[in-house]
mmCIF file of C-alpha atoms in Angstrom:
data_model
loop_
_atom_site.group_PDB
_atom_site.id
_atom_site.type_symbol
_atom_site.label_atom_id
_atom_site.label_comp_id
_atom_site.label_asym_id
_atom_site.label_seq_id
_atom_site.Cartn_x
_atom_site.Cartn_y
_atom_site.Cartn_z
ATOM 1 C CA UNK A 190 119.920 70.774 124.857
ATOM 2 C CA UNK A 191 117.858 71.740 127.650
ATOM 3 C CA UNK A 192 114.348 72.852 127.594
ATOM 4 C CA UNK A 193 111.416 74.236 129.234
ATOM 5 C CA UNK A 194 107.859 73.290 128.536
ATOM 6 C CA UNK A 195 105.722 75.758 130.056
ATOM 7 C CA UNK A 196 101.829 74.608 129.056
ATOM 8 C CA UNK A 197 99.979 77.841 130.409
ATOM 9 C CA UNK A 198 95.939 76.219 131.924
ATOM 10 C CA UNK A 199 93.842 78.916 130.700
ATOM 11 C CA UNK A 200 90.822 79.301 132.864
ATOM 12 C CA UNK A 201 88.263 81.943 134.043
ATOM 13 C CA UNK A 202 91.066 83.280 136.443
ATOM 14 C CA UNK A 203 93.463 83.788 133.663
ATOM 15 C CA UNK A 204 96.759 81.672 132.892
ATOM 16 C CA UNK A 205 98.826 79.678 134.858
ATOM 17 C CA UNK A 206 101.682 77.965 133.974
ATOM 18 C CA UNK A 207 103.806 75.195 135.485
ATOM 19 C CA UNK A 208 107.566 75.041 134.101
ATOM 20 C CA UNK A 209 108.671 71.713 133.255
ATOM 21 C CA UNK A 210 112.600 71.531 132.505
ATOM 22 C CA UNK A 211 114.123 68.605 130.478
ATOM 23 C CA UNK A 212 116.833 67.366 128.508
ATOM 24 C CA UNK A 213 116.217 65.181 125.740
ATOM 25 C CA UNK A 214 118.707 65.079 123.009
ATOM 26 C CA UNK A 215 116.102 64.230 120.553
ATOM 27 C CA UNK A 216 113.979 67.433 121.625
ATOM 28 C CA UNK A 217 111.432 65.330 122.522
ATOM 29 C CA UNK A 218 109.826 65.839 125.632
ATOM 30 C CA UNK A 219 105.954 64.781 127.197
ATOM 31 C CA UNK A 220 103.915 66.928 129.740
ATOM 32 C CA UNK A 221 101.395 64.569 131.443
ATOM 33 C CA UNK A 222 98.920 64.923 134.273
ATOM 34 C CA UNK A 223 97.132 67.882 132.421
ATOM 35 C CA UNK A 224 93.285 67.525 133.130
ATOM 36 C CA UNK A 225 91.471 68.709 129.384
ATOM 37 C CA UNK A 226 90.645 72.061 128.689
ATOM 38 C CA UNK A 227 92.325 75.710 127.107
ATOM 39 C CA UNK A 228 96.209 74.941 127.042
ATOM 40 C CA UNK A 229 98.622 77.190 125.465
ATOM 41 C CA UNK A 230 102.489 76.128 125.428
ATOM 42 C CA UNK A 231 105.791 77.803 125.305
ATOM 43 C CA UNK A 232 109.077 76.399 124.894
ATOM 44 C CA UNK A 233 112.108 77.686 125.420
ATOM 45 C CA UNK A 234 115.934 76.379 125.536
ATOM 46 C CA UNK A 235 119.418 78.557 126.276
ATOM 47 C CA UNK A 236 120.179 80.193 122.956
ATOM 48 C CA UNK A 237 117.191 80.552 121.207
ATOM 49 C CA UNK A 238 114.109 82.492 120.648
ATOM 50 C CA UNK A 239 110.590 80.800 122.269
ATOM 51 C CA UNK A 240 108.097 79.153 121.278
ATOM 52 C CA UNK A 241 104.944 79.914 121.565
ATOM 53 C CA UNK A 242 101.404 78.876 120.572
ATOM 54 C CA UNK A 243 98.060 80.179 121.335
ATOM 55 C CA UNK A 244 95.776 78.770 123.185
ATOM 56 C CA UNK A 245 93.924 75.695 122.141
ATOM 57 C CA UNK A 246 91.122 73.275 123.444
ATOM 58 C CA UNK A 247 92.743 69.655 124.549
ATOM 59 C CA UNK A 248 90.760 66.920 124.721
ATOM 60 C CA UNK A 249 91.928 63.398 127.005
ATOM 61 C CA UNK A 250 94.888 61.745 125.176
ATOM 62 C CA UNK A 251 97.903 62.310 123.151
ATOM 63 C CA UNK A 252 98.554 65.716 121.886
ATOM 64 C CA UNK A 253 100.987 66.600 118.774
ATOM 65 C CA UNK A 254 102.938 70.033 118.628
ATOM 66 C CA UNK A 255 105.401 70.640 116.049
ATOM 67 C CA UNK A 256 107.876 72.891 117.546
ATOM 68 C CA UNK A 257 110.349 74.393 115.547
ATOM 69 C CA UNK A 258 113.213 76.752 118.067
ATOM 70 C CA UNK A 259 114.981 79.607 116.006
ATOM 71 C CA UNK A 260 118.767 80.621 117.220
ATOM 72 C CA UNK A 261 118.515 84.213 118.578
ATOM 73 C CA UNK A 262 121.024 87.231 117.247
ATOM 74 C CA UNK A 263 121.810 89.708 118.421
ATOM 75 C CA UNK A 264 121.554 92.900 116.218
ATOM 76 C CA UNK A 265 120.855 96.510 116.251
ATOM 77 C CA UNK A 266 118.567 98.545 114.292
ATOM 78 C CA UNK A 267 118.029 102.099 113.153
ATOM 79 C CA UNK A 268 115.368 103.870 112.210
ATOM 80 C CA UNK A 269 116.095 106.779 110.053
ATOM 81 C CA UNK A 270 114.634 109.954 109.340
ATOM 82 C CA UNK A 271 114.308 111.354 105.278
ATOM 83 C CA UNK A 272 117.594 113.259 106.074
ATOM 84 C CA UNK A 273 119.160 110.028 106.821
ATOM 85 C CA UNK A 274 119.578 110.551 110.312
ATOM 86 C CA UNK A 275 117.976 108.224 112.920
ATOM 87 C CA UNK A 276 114.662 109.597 114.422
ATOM 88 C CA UNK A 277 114.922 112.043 117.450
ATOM 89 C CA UNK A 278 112.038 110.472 119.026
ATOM 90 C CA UNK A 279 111.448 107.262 120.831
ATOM 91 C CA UNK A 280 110.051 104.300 118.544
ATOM 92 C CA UNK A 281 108.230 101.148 119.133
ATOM 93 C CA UNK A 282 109.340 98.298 117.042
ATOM 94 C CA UNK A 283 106.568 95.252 116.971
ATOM 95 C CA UNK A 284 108.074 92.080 115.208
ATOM 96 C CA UNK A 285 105.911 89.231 113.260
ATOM 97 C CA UNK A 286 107.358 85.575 112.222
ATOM 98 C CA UNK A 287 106.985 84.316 108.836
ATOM 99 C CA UNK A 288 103.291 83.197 109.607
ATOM 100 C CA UNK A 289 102.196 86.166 110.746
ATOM 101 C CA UNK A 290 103.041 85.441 114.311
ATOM 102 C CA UNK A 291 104.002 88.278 116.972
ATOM 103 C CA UNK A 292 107.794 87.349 117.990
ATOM 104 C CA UNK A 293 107.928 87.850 121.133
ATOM 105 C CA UNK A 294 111.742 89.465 122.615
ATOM 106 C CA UNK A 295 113.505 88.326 125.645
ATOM 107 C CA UNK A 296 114.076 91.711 127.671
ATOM 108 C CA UNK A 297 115.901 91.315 131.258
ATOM 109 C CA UNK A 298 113.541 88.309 133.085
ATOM 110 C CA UNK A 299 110.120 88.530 130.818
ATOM 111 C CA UNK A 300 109.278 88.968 127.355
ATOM 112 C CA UNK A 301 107.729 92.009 125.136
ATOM 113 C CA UNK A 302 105.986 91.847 121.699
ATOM 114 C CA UNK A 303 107.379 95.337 121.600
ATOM 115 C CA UNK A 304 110.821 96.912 121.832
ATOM 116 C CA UNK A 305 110.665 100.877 122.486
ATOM 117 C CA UNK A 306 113.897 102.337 120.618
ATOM 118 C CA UNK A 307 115.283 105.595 121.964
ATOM 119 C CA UNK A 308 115.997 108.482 119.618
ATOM 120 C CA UNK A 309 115.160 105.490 116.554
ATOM 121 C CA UNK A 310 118.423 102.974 117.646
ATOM 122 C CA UNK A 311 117.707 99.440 119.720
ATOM 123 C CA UNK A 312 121.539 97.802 120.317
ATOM 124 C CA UNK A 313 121.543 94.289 121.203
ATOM 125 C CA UNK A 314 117.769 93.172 120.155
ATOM 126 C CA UNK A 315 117.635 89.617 120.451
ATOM 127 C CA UNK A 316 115.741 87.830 117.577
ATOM 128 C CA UNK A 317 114.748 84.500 116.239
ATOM 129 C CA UNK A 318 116.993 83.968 113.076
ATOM 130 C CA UNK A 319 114.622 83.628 110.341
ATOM 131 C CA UNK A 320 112.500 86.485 108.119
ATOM 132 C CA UNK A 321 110.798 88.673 109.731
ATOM 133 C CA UNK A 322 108.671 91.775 109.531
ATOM 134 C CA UNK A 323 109.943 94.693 111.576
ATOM 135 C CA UNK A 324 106.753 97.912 111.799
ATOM 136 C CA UNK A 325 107.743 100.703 113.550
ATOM 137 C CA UNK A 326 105.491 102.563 115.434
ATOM 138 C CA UNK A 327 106.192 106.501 115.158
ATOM 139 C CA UNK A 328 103.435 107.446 117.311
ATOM 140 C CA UNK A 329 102.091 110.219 115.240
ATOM 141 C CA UNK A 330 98.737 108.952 114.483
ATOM 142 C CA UNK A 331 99.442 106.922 111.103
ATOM 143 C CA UNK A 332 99.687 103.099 110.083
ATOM 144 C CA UNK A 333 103.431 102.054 111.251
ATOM 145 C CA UNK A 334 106.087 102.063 108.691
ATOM 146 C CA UNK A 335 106.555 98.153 107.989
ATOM 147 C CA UNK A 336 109.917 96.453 106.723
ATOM 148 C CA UNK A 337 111.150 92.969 105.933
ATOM 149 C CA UNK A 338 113.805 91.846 107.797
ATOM 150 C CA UNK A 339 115.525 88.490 106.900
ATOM 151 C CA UNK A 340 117.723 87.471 109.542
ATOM 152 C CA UNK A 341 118.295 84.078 108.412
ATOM 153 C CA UNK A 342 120.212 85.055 105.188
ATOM 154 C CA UNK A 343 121.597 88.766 106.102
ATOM 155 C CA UNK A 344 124.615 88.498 107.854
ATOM 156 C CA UNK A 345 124.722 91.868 109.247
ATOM 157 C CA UNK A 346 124.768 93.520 113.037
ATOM 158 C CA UNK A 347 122.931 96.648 111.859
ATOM 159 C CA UNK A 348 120.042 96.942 110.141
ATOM 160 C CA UNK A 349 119.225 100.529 109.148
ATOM 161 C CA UNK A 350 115.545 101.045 107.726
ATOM 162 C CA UNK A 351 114.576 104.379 106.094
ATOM 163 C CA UNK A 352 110.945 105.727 106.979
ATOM 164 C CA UNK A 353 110.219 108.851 104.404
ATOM 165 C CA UNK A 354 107.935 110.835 106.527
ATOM 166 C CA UNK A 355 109.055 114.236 108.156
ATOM 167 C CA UNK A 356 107.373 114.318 111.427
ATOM 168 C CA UNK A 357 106.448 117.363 113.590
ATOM 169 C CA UNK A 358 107.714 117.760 117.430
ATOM 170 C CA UNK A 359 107.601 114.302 118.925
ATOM 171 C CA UNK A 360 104.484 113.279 121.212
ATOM 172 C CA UNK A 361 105.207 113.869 124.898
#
């Protein structure tokens, strides 16, 4: 497998990161050089979903992580209305792991903690394969509508998630 350790140096000027790629067949891998301070680190490999931790305070020496890399699918969800039929409005979709974790989706070259799904359908999300938590956001002023989604034992492509509020004329 090949990876990329990103450690991202947070300072007073922000984050920086340096990529790192490497192969190790064990998935081992050791960033060195790193002077101590606030390091966060992502990892990522072909395939599936990335790692990421927050930030943390590094002293001189040996660091542990224990990084655990979820396969990604590739699904599609709907959001439907009481009637059954998806939302005619657009829909943000925010996405926690099963700590309580944003997931964070690969869109294009970067990476959201949202998706926005037209008219309440997103085709070809790609997410970590483990349970999540889906909320949807319906932008009309109340808590989002929050759903478990298990993608580690549900073999389907779409997931279809019934909110039960009626909602006036969407938000421009």
């Amino acid at each position: 497998h090949a990876f990329t350790v990103t450690p991202m140096i947070q300072d007073g000027t922000g984050a920086n990161g340096i990529n790192t790629a490497m192969t190790d067949d064990d998935g081992r891998f050791r960033v060195a050089g790193l002077d101590p301070g606030r390091i966060a680190l992502n990892v990522s490999a072909p395939g599936y979903a990335t790692w990421r931790e927050e930030p943390r305070d590094l002293d001189v020496g040996v660091q542990h992580y224990d990084v655990r890399l979820a396969a990604l699918r590739s699904i599609e969800l709907r959001l439907l209305g009481p009637d059954g039929k998806p939302y005619q409005r657009n829909v943000a979709a925010r996405f926690k792991g099963p700590a309580g974790e944003a997931v964070w989706i690969q869109q294009g070259m970067g990476a959201s903690s949202a998706i926005w799904m037209s008219n309440g359908v997103a085709k070809g999300v790609e997410l970590p394969t483990e349970p999540l938590q889906v909320a949807f956001d319906l932008r009309d002023g109340e808590p989002p509508l929050t759903f478990d989604l298990d993608l580690e034992r549900d073999p389907s492509e779409v997931f279809q998630f019934r909110g039960e509020r009626v909602l006036a004329a969407p938000v421009p």
